[in-house]
Coordinates of C-alpha atoms and ligand atoms in Angstrom, one line a residue:
M1 CA -30.8 10.9 0.6
L2 CA -29.1 11.7 3.8
V3 CA -25.5 10.6 4.3
I4 CA -25.7 7.5 6.5
D5 CA -23.7 8.8 9.4
K6 CA -25.9 11.9 9.6
E7 CA -29.0 9.7 9.6
I8 CA -27.7 7.6 12.5
S9 CA -26.4 10.6 14.4
N10 CA -29.8 12.3 14.2
I11 CA -31.2 9.4 16.2
F12 CA -28.4 9.6 18.8
E13 CA -28.7 13.4 19.0
K14 CA -32.4 13.2 19.8
T15 CA -31.8 10.5 22.4
I16 CA -28.9 12.4 24.0
K17 CA -30.9 15.6 24.1
S18 CA -33.8 13.9 25.9
L19 CA -31.4 12.4 28.4
Y20 CA -28.9 15.1 29.0
G21 CA -30.5 18.3 27.7
D22 CA -28.6 20.9 25.7
R23 CA -25.2 20.4 27.2
N24 CA -22.2 21.5 25.2
I25 CA -21.4 18.0 24.1
K26 CA -18.5 17.2 21.8
N27 CA -19.0 16.0 18.2
L28 CA -20.9 12.9 17.8
D29 CA -18.8 10.8 15.5
I30 CA -20.3 7.8 13.8
T31 CA -17.6 5.6 12.2
V32 CA -17.7 2.3 10.4
A33 CA -17.3 -0.7 12.7
T34 CA -13.7 -1.9 12.7
K35 CA -14.7 -5.5 12.9
E36 CA -17.8 -7.3 11.7
E37 CA -18.8 -8.5 15.1
F38 CA -18.9 -4.9 16.2
G39 CA -21.9 -4.3 14.0
D40 CA -22.2 -1.9 11.1
F41 CA -21.1 1.4 12.7
Q42 CA -19.8 2.5 16.1
T43 CA -19.6 5.6 18.2
N44 CA -17.3 6.6 21.0
F45 CA -19.6 9.4 22.1
A46 CA -19.9 8.2 25.7
M47 CA -16.1 8.2 26.2
M48 CA -15.6 11.5 24.6
N49 CA -18.3 13.2 26.7
S50 CA -18.1 11.4 30.1
K51 CA -16.4 14.5 31.7
I52 CA -18.9 16.9 30.3
I53 CA -21.9 14.7 31.3
G54 CA -20.3 13.7 34.6
D55 CA -20.8 10.0 34.5
N56 CA -18.7 7.0 33.6
P57 CA -18.7 6.1 29.9
R58 CA -20.2 2.7 30.2
K59 CA -23.1 4.1 32.2
I60 CA -23.7 6.8 29.7
A61 CA -23.5 4.3 26.8
Q62 CA -26.0 2.0 28.6
N63 CA -28.3 4.9 29.3
I64 CA -28.4 5.8 25.6
I65 CA -28.9 2.2 24.6
D66 CA -31.8 1.8 27.0
N67 CA -33.5 5.0 25.9
I68 CA -32.8 5.2 22.2
V69 CA -35.7 7.0 20.4
D70 CA -38.1 5.2 18.2
N71 CA -36.7 4.8 14.6
D72 CA -36.7 2.5 11.6
I73 CA -33.0 2.3 11.3
V74 CA -31.4 0.6 14.3
E75 CA -31.8 -3.1 14.7
K76 CA -29.9 -3.3 18.0
L77 CA -27.2 -1.5 20.0
E78 CA -24.5 -3.1 22.1
I79 CA -22.1 -1.7 24.6
A80 CA -18.4 -2.7 24.1
G81 CA -15.1 -2.2 25.9
P82 CA -14.7 1.0 27.9
G83 CA -17.9 2.5 26.5
F84 CA -18.2 2.1 22.8
I85 CA -21.6 1.7 21.3
N86 CA -21.9 -0.8 18.5
I87 CA -24.6 -0.1 16.0
F88 CA -26.4 -2.8 14.1
L89 CA -28.7 -1.6 11.4
K90 CA -31.9 -3.0 10.1
V91 CA -31.4 -4.9 7.0
Q92 CA -34.5 -3.5 5.4
Y93 CA -33.0 0.0 5.9
L94 CA -29.8 -1.0 4.1
N95 CA -31.7 -2.6 1.3
N96 CA -33.6 0.6 0.7
L97 CA -30.5 2.7 0.9
I98 CA -28.8 0.7 -1.8
K99 CA -31.8 1.1 -4.1
N100 CA -31.6 4.8 -3.3
V101 CA -28.0 5.0 -4.3
L102 CA -29.0 4.2 -7.8
T103 CA -31.8 6.7 -8.1
K104 CA -31.2 9.5 -5.7
K105 CA -28.5 12.1 -4.9
Y106 CA -26.8 12.5 -1.5
D107 CA -28.1 15.3 0.5
F108 CA -25.2 17.6 1.6
S109 CA -27.5 20.5 2.7
F110 CA -25.9 20.5 6.1
L111 CA -22.7 22.1 4.6
D112 CA -22.2 25.9 4.7
T113 CA -21.8 26.3 0.9
H114 CA -22.5 30.0 0.8
G115 CA -20.5 32.1 -1.6
D116 CA -17.6 31.3 -4.0
V117 CA -14.8 28.9 -3.5
V118 CA -11.8 30.2 -5.5
I119 CA -9.3 27.5 -6.4
D120 CA -6.0 28.8 -7.7
F121 CA -4.2 26.0 -9.4
S122 CA -1.9 24.9 -12.3
S123 CA -0.7 28.4 -12.9
P124 CA 2.4 27.8 -15.1
N125 CA 4.8 30.5 -16.1
I126 CA 4.3 31.7 -19.6
A127 CA 6.7 30.9 -22.5
K128 CA 7.8 27.5 -21.1
R129 CA 6.2 24.2 -21.8
M130 CA 4.6 22.5 -19.0
H131 CA 6.7 19.7 -17.4
I132 CA 6.1 17.0 -14.9
G133 CA 6.4 19.5 -12.1
H134 CA 3.1 21.1 -13.2
L135 CA 1.2 17.9 -13.0
R136 CA 0.5 17.9 -9.3
S137 CA -1.0 21.4 -9.0
T138 CA -3.1 20.8 -12.1
V139 CA -4.4 17.4 -11.2
I140 CA -4.9 17.9 -7.5
G141 CA -6.4 21.3 -8.0
D142 CA -8.8 20.0 -10.6
S143 CA -9.8 17.1 -8.3
I144 CA -10.5 19.5 -5.4
A145 CA -12.6 21.6 -7.7
R146 CA -14.6 18.6 -8.7
I147 CA -15.1 17.5 -5.1
Y148 CA -16.3 20.9 -4.0
R149 CA -18.7 21.1 -6.9
Y150 CA -20.0 17.7 -6.1
L151 CA -20.8 19.0 -2.6
N152 CA -22.7 21.9 -4.2
Y153 CA -20.2 24.7 -3.6
H154 CA -19.9 27.3 -6.3
V155 CA -16.3 26.9 -7.5
I156 CA -14.2 29.3 -9.5
A157 CA -11.3 27.5 -11.0
D158 CA -8.7 30.1 -11.6
N159 CA -5.4 29.7 -13.5
H160 CA -3.1 32.3 -12.0
I161 CA -0.7 32.1 -14.9
G162 CA 2.8 33.6 -14.4
D163 CA 2.5 36.2 -17.2
W164 CA 4.4 39.1 -15.8
G165 CA 7.9 39.5 -14.5
T166 CA 11.5 39.8 -15.3
Q167 CA 11.5 37.0 -17.8
F168 CA 9.7 39.1 -20.4
G169 CA 12.5 41.6 -20.8
K170 CA 14.8 38.7 -21.5
L171 CA 12.4 37.0 -23.8
I172 CA 11.9 40.2 -25.8
I173 CA 15.7 40.6 -26.3
G174 CA 16.0 36.9 -27.0
Y175 CA 13.2 37.1 -29.6
R176 CA 14.8 40.0 -31.4
T177 CA 18.3 38.6 -31.3
W178 CA 18.2 34.8 -31.7
L179 CA 14.8 33.8 -33.0
N180 CA 14.5 31.3 -35.8
K181 CA 11.3 32.4 -37.4
S182 CA 10.3 29.1 -39.1
T183 CA 10.9 27.1 -35.9
Y184 CA 8.9 29.7 -34.0
D185 CA 6.0 29.4 -36.4
E186 CA 6.0 25.7 -36.0
N187 CA 6.4 25.5 -32.3
P188 CA 6.5 28.9 -30.6
I189 CA 7.1 27.9 -27.0
E190 CA 9.9 25.5 -27.9
E191 CA 11.6 28.3 -29.8
L192 CA 11.0 30.8 -26.9
E193 CA 12.5 28.4 -24.5
R194 CA 15.5 28.2 -26.8
V195 CA 16.0 31.9 -27.1
Y196 CA 15.6 32.2 -23.3
V197 CA 18.5 29.8 -22.8
E198 CA 20.5 31.7 -25.4
F199 CA 19.9 34.9 -23.4
A200 CA 21.1 33.2 -20.2
K201 CA 24.2 31.9 -21.9
A202 CA 25.1 35.2 -23.6
S203 CA 24.4 37.3 -20.5
E204 CA 27.0 35.3 -18.5
N205 CA 29.7 37.4 -20.1
S206 CA 27.7 40.6 -20.7
D207 CA 26.2 42.9 -18.1
I208 CA 24.8 45.0 -20.8
L209 CA 22.3 42.3 -21.8
E210 CA 20.8 42.2 -18.3
E211 CA 20.6 45.9 -18.3
N212 CA 18.9 45.9 -21.8
A213 CA 16.4 43.3 -20.6
R214 CA 15.5 45.6 -17.7
I215 CA 15.0 48.5 -20.1
E216 CA 12.7 46.4 -22.3
L217 CA 10.8 45.2 -19.3
K218 CA 10.3 48.7 -18.1
K219 CA 9.1 49.7 -21.6
L220 CA 6.6 46.8 -21.5
Q221 CA 5.4 47.9 -18.1
D222 CA 5.0 51.5 -19.3
G223 CA 2.8 50.3 -22.2
D224 CA 5.3 50.4 -25.1
E225 CA 3.2 49.2 -28.0
K226 CA 5.7 46.9 -29.7
N227 CA 6.8 45.2 -26.5
Y228 CA 3.2 44.9 -25.4
N229 CA 2.2 43.2 -28.6
L230 CA 5.1 40.8 -28.4
W231 CA 4.2 40.0 -24.8
K232 CA 0.5 39.4 -25.8
E233 CA 1.7 37.0 -28.5
F234 CA 3.9 35.1 -26.0
V235 CA 0.9 34.7 -23.7
S236 CA -1.6 33.7 -26.3
E237 CA 0.8 31.2 -27.9
S238 CA 1.5 29.7 -24.5
L239 CA -2.1 29.4 -23.6
K240 CA -2.9 27.7 -26.9
E241 CA -0.3 25.1 -26.0
Y242 CA -1.4 24.7 -22.4
N243 CA -5.0 24.4 -23.4
K244 CA -4.2 21.4 -25.6
L245 CA -2.9 19.6 -22.5
Y246 CA -5.7 20.8 -20.3
K247 CA -8.2 19.4 -22.8
R248 CA -6.4 16.1 -22.8
L249 CA -6.3 16.0 -19.0
G250 CA -10.0 17.0 -18.8
V251 CA -9.1 20.0 -16.7
H252 CA -11.3 23.1 -16.9
F253 CA -10.8 26.7 -15.7
D254 CA -13.3 29.4 -15.3
T255 CA -10.8 32.3 -15.3
Y256 CA -7.2 32.8 -16.4
Y257 CA -6.4 35.9 -14.4
G258 CA -2.6 35.9 -14.5
E259 CA -0.2 38.1 -12.6
S260 CA -0.4 40.8 -15.2
F261 CA -4.1 41.2 -14.5
Y262 CA -3.3 42.5 -11.0
H263 CA -0.4 44.8 -12.1
D264 CA -2.3 48.1 -11.9
M265 CA -3.6 47.3 -8.5
M266 CA -0.3 47.0 -6.8
K267 CA 0.4 50.7 -6.4
D268 CA -2.7 51.0 -4.2
I269 CA -1.7 48.0 -2.2
I270 CA 1.6 49.6 -1.4
K271 CA -0.1 52.8 -0.4
E272 CA -2.5 51.0 1.8
L273 CA 0.3 49.0 3.4
L274 CA 2.3 52.2 4.1
D275 CA -0.8 54.2 5.3
K276 CA -1.6 51.5 7.7
K277 CA 2.0 51.3 8.8
I278 CA 2.2 47.6 7.9
A279 CA 5.0 48.3 5.4
V280 CA 7.9 50.7 6.1
D281 CA 10.5 52.3 4.0
D282 CA 13.8 50.4 4.4
D283 CA 16.6 52.1 2.5
G284 CA 14.3 52.9 -0.4
A285 CA 12.6 49.5 -0.5
K286 CA 9.2 48.9 1.0
V287 CA 9.2 46.1 3.5
V288 CA 6.8 44.3 5.9
F289 CA 8.4 43.2 9.1
F290 CA 6.6 40.6 11.1
D291 CA 6.3 40.0 14.8
E292 CA 8.9 37.8 16.3
K293 CA 6.3 35.2 17.2
D294 CA 5.3 34.8 13.6
N295 CA 8.7 33.5 12.8
L296 CA 8.7 34.9 9.2
Y297 CA 11.3 36.6 7.2
P298 CA 10.6 40.3 6.4
C299 CA 8.7 40.5 3.1
I300 CA 9.8 43.0 0.5
V301 CA 6.7 44.4 -1.3
E302 CA 8.4 47.0 -3.5
K303 CA 12.1 47.0 -4.5
K304 CA 14.3 50.1 -4.5
D305 CA 13.8 50.5 -8.2
G306 CA 10.0 50.6 -7.8
A307 CA 9.4 47.0 -9.0
F308 CA 6.7 45.0 -7.3
L309 CA 7.2 41.4 -6.2
Y310 CA 5.4 38.1 -6.3
S311 CA 4.1 38.7 -2.8
T312 CA 2.7 42.1 -3.8
S313 CA 0.9 40.5 -6.7
D314 CA -0.6 37.9 -4.4
V315 CA -1.8 40.5 -1.9
A316 CA -3.5 42.4 -4.8
T317 CA -5.0 39.1 -6.0
I318 CA -6.6 38.6 -2.7
K319 CA -8.0 42.1 -2.6
F320 CA -9.5 41.6 -6.1
R321 CA -11.1 38.4 -5.1
K322 CA -12.4 39.9 -1.9
E323 CA -14.0 42.7 -3.8
N324 CA -15.3 40.8 -6.8
Y325 CA -16.6 37.6 -5.3
N326 CA -18.6 36.6 -2.3
L327 CA -15.8 34.6 -0.9
N328 CA -16.4 31.4 1.0
K329 CA -12.7 30.4 0.8
I330 CA -9.6 30.6 -1.4
I331 CA -7.6 27.4 -2.0
Y332 CA -4.1 27.6 -3.5
L333 CA -2.2 24.7 -4.9
T334 CA 1.6 24.9 -5.3
D335 CA 4.5 22.8 -4.3
E336 CA 6.1 22.8 -0.9
R337 CA 8.7 25.5 -1.8
Q338 CA 6.1 28.2 -1.7
Q339 CA 5.1 27.6 1.9
D340 CA 6.9 30.6 3.3
H341 CA 5.6 32.8 0.5
F342 CA 2.0 32.1 1.4
K343 CA 2.6 32.4 5.1
Q344 CA 3.9 35.9 4.5
V345 CA 1.0 36.8 2.1
F346 CA -1.6 35.5 4.5
K347 CA -0.1 37.3 7.4
I348 CA -0.1 40.5 5.5
T349 CA -3.7 40.2 4.6
D350 CA -4.5 39.4 8.3
M351 CA -2.7 42.6 9.2
L352 CA -4.8 44.5 6.7
G353 CA -7.8 43.2 8.6
W354 CA -9.2 41.2 5.7
T355 CA -11.0 38.2 7.1
I356 CA -10.9 35.6 4.4
E357 CA -10.6 31.9 4.8
K358 CA -7.5 30.8 2.9
H359 CA -5.7 27.5 2.5
H360 CA -2.3 26.9 1.0
I361 CA -2.4 23.3 0.0
W362 CA 1.1 22.3 -0.8
F363 CA 2.5 19.1 -2.1
G364 CA 5.7 17.3 -2.3
I365 CA 7.8 17.3 -5.4
M366 CA 7.4 14.7 -8.1
T367 CA 10.4 12.8 -9.1
F368 CA 11.2 10.4 -11.9
D369 CA 14.4 8.4 -11.9
D370 CA 15.4 10.4 -8.9
A371 CA 15.9 13.8 -10.6
I372 CA 14.2 16.7 -9.1
L373 CA 12.2 18.1 -12.0
S374 CA 12.5 21.8 -12.5
T375 CA 12.9 23.8 -15.6
R376 CA 16.3 24.8 -14.5
G377 CA 17.5 21.2 -14.0
G378 CA 18.9 19.4 -16.9
N379 CA 16.5 16.5 -16.8
V380 CA 13.1 18.0 -17.6
I381 CA 10.3 15.7 -18.5
R382 CA 7.7 17.6 -20.5
L383 CA 4.1 16.8 -19.6
E384 CA 3.1 16.0 -23.1
M385 CA 5.9 13.5 -23.4
L386 CA 4.8 11.9 -20.2
L387 CA 1.2 11.5 -21.3
D388 CA 2.3 10.1 -24.7
E389 CA 4.6 7.6 -23.1
S390 CA 1.9 6.5 -20.8
K391 CA -0.6 6.1 -23.6
R392 CA 2.0 4.2 -25.7
R393 CA 2.5 1.7 -22.9
A394 CA -1.2 1.4 -22.2
Y395 CA -1.7 0.7 -25.9
N396 CA 0.7 -2.2 -25.8
T397 CA -1.1 -3.8 -23.0
V398 CA -4.5 -3.3 -24.6
N399 CA -3.2 -4.7 -27.9
E400 CA -1.9 -7.7 -26.1
K401 CA -5.0 -8.4 -24.1
N402 CA -7.5 -7.5 -26.8
P403 CA -5.9 -7.8 -30.2
L404 CA -9.3 -8.0 -32.0
L405 CA -10.5 -4.5 -31.0
S406 CA -10.5 -1.9 -33.7
E407 CA -7.6 0.5 -34.0
E408 CA -9.9 3.4 -32.9
E409 CA -11.1 1.5 -29.8
K410 CA -7.5 0.5 -28.8
N411 CA -6.4 4.2 -29.1
N412 CA -9.3 5.4 -27.1
I413 CA -8.8 2.9 -24.3
A414 CA -5.1 3.6 -24.3
E415 CA -5.6 7.3 -23.9
I416 CA -8.1 6.9 -21.1
V417 CA -6.0 4.3 -19.3
G418 CA -2.7 6.0 -19.9
I419 CA -3.9 9.4 -18.6
G420 CA -5.9 7.8 -15.8
A421 CA -2.8 5.9 -14.6
I422 CA -0.7 9.1 -14.3
K423 CA -3.4 11.1 -12.6
Y424 CA -4.2 8.3 -10.2
A425 CA -0.5 7.8 -9.4
D426 CA -0.4 11.4 -8.2
L427 CA -3.8 11.6 -6.5
S428 CA -3.6 8.3 -4.6
Q429 CA -0.6 9.5 -2.7
N430 CA -0.7 11.6 0.4
R431 CA 0.0 14.9 -1.3
Q432 CA 2.6 15.9 1.2
S433 CA 4.8 13.0 0.4
P434 CA 7.1 13.1 -2.6
V435 CA 5.9 11.0 -5.5
K436 CA 8.1 8.8 -7.6
F437 CA 6.8 7.4 -10.8
E438 CA 7.4 3.8 -11.8
W439 CA 5.7 2.8 -15.1
N440 CA 5.2 -0.9 -14.2
K441 CA 3.5 0.1 -11.0
I442 CA 1.2 2.8 -12.2
L443 CA 0.0 1.0 -15.3
S444 CA -0.5 -2.4 -13.6
F445 CA -4.0 -3.9 -13.6
E446 CA -3.4 -5.0 -10.1
G447 CA -3.0 -3.0 -6.9
N448 CA -3.9 0.5 -6.1
T449 CA -3.9 1.9 -9.6
A450 CA -6.4 3.5 -12.0
P451 CA -6.3 0.6 -14.5
Y452 CA -7.4 -1.7 -11.6
L453 CA -10.3 0.5 -10.8
Q454 CA -11.2 1.1 -14.4
Y455 CA -11.0 -2.7 -15.0
S456 CA -13.2 -3.4 -12.0
Y457 CA -15.8 -0.9 -13.4
A458 CA -15.7 -2.5 -16.8
R459 CA -16.1 -5.9 -15.2
I460 CA -19.3 -4.8 -13.5
K461 CA -20.6 -3.4 -16.8
S462 CA -19.8 -6.6 -18.5
I463 CA -21.7 -8.6 -15.9
L464 CA -24.7 -6.3 -16.2
R465 CA -24.6 -6.7 -20.0
R466 CA -24.6 -10.4 -19.7
A467 CA -27.6 -10.4 -17.4
K468 CA -29.4 -8.3 -19.9
N469 CA -28.5 -10.7 -22.7
D470 CA -30.0 -13.5 -20.5
N471 CA -33.2 -11.4 -20.4
K472 CA -32.6 -10.5 -16.7
E473 CA -31.9 -6.9 -17.0
I474 CA -31.0 -5.3 -13.6
T475 CA -33.4 -2.3 -13.7
D476 CA -33.4 0.2 -10.9
D477 CA -36.7 -1.0 -9.5
K478 CA -35.5 -4.5 -8.7
E479 CA -35.5 -5.4 -5.0
V480 CA -32.4 -5.6 -2.9
N481 CA -32.2 -8.3 -0.3
I482 CA -29.0 -8.4 1.6
Y483 CA -28.5 -11.8 2.9
E484 CA -24.8 -12.9 2.9
K485 CA -22.2 -11.4 5.2
Q486 CA -20.2 -10.5 2.1
E487 CA -23.2 -8.6 0.7
R488 CA -23.6 -6.6 3.9
I489 CA -19.9 -5.6 4.0
L490 CA -20.2 -4.4 0.5
A491 CA -23.4 -2.5 1.1
N492 CA -21.9 -0.7 4.1
H493 CA -18.9 0.2 2.1
I494 CA -21.0 1.6 -0.7
L495 CA -22.9 3.8 1.7
I496 CA -19.9 5.5 3.2
F497 CA -18.8 6.9 -0.1
P498 CA -20.2 10.4 0.7
M499 CA -18.3 10.3 4.0
A500 CA -15.1 9.8 2.2
V501 CA -15.9 12.7 -0.2
L502 CA -16.6 15.0 2.8
K503 CA -13.4 14.0 4.5
A504 CA -11.5 14.6 1.3
A505 CA -13.0 18.1 1.0
E506 CA -12.4 18.9 4.6
T507 CA -8.7 17.9 4.4
F508 CA -8.1 18.8 0.8
K509 CA -6.9 15.2 0.2
P510 CA -8.2 13.4 -2.8
N511 CA -6.2 10.4 -1.8
I512 CA -8.9 9.7 0.7
I513 CA -11.3 9.0 -2.2
A514 CA -8.7 7.0 -4.0
D515 CA -8.2 4.8 -0.9
Y516 CA -11.9 4.4 -0.6
L517 CA -12.3 3.4 -4.2
F518 CA -9.5 0.9 -4.0
E519 CA -11.1 -0.7 -1.0
L520 CA -14.5 -0.8 -2.8
A521 CA -13.0 -2.4 -5.9
K522 CA -11.2 -5.0 -3.8
K523 CA -14.3 -5.8 -1.9
F524 CA -16.2 -6.1 -5.1
N525 CA -13.7 -8.5 -6.6
T526 CA -13.6 -10.7 -3.4
F527 CA -17.4 -10.7 -3.4
Y528 CA -17.7 -11.6 -7.0
N529 CA -15.3 -14.5 -6.5
S530 CA -17.4 -16.0 -3.7
C531 CA -21.0 -14.8 -4.6
P532 CA -21.9 -15.5 -8.2
I533 CA -24.5 -13.3 -9.8
L534 CA -25.5 -14.8 -13.1
N535 CA -27.3 -18.1 -13.3
Q536 CA -28.8 -17.6 -9.8
E537 CA -32.4 -17.7 -8.7
D538 CA -34.1 -14.5 -9.9
D539 CA -34.3 -12.8 -6.5
V540 CA -30.6 -13.4 -5.8
L541 CA -29.6 -12.4 -9.3
Y542 CA -31.5 -9.2 -9.2
S543 CA -30.4 -8.3 -5.6
R544 CA -26.8 -8.9 -6.3
G545 CA -27.1 -7.2 -9.6
Q546 CA -28.4 -4.1 -7.9
L547 CA -25.5 -4.2 -5.4
I548 CA -22.9 -4.3 -8.1
K549 CA -24.7 -1.7 -10.1
A550 CA -24.5 0.6 -7.0
I551 CA -20.7 -0.3 -6.8
G552 CA -20.4 0.6 -10.5
K553 CA -22.1 3.9 -10.0
T554 CA -20.0 4.7 -7.0
L555 CA -16.8 3.8 -8.8
K556 CA -17.7 6.0 -11.7
E557 CA -18.6 8.9 -9.5
G558 CA -15.5 8.5 -7.4
L559 CA -13.2 8.3 -10.4
Y560 CA -14.9 11.3 -11.8
L561 CA -14.0 13.3 -8.7
L562 CA -10.4 12.4 -9.3
G563 CA -10.8 13.5 -12.9
I564 CA -10.5 9.9 -14.3
E565 CA -12.7 8.5 -17.0
T566 CA -14.2 5.0 -17.0
L567 CA -14.7 2.6 -19.9
E568 CA -17.7 0.4 -20.5
K569 CA -15.5 -2.2 -22.0
M570 CA -11.8 -2.8 -21.6
Ligands
LIG1 N1 3.2 30.7 -11.3 C1 3.6 30.2 -10.0 C2 4.7 29.2 -10.2 O1 4.8 28.6 -11.3 C3 2.4 29.6 -9.2 C4 1.3 30.5 -8.9 C5 0.5 30.1 -7.7 N2 -0.6 30.9 -7.4 C6 -0.5 32.1 -6.8 N3 -1.6 32.8 -6.6 N4 0.7 32.5 -6.3 O2 5.4 28.8 -9.3

């Protein structure tokens, strides 16, 4: 089924074409009416295009209203204010659409979905456990991947793990010097973290350690077998650990091409940059200097000692993706501190003449009790601990509300609610603002939270079950008859779901979907409090039943796009 604003704009487009021909008119925006008395939808087309058309907006609006082409959608049009057109839809049209929501898919064929969308997210650095700082990239990246897939793009979810770099020389020394084998066997990353810290402490009073670490790193880079095997082990143990968390979070990757994957390509990158005079020799180092107007620091791509840098690796990564995929776009998710890095990398690829659509989607830093969470800071909250704590708290609530459920059910609900709450707390915020966690808020069953949405969904499911038990099952073929104002408001809100998804994709902001869902759940709860469903005349019961079924379906789909599961019972 066509997305509703497209369907309406088709009618306007035809009318406008017949009146004004093929002029270069500005976008025809159809938005939801801001007040009930303004109808269902509105457009400011006449105001936006009065200069281009060369008439005053009210006249244009009136002209469109008087000449609107024949259709089965529009009940009436009204002119408002300086030239708005208020659009009132035929109720039969809305009735049909709601029925379609239950049985059909939205048609997004107007999008240019050619090629591959590479989404580069999560990307932790090996040999460290994931902490709260990794949550945003993982959760927002996964949601964007889900949204793009929903819109029929071919997505490649890539985990660009940090598996190459100076830390490995240090880790190898640490491993050989301080490792406690039995702790390592039990929890490898924890032990690697510890020896890494030991190295840092010891190297404070010993330059030789740093030097030795460089030697081991060099050996690793030159393919020394022992070092290589150790490195491989660090990587695979780390991935094992990460995959446990990804599984719990419901996050999926198609590829795990880490920095090491690109290592052999970097020499050629430097050569190309030098050949094209994009990089120059600067006292032994290879450096890209930018135009003054770009306002960027010079970017070192090869150090004096021949070592490559993070930026070199990202230029190589882009080259690989360009050559191996049919790129539609690349989307990167990292925190705000990498903005300059990506500006430099993108500029360099522009200078190389590679035309690729790329977006660095950055987000604010997540805090908990005011501490900035970074591995270096003292106050690190590990991701696993965070999830466990959320689950524990959710369990207590479930236990209180529903003591009679089986232990297994309680645990299952607690896991889904606990993880949903954390993800939603992150995704419902504007990603560029910092996020501060507060347990009581994020786990509350009221307000803009996952538990509230999950609860609303379960409430709908329970109403549908009760109808079925009364022998009034709400099957998809039942007629919808929108009658009350409340019903119409709900119907319109259901129908704009794909508009919210499109907007979220365009702006890379899952919080647009979260806001949409919160509004939908609120509208449902208000509706249900004033318009009963069960014990009504059959036609009312079935019609309202269909409406809430469509809400349920939309809530589930929307939560899925945020990576959040729903429950049939809570
Ligand atoms: N490993 C990096 C970090 O932890 C993030 C990598 C992001 N992706 C990229 N292509 N640079 O900060």
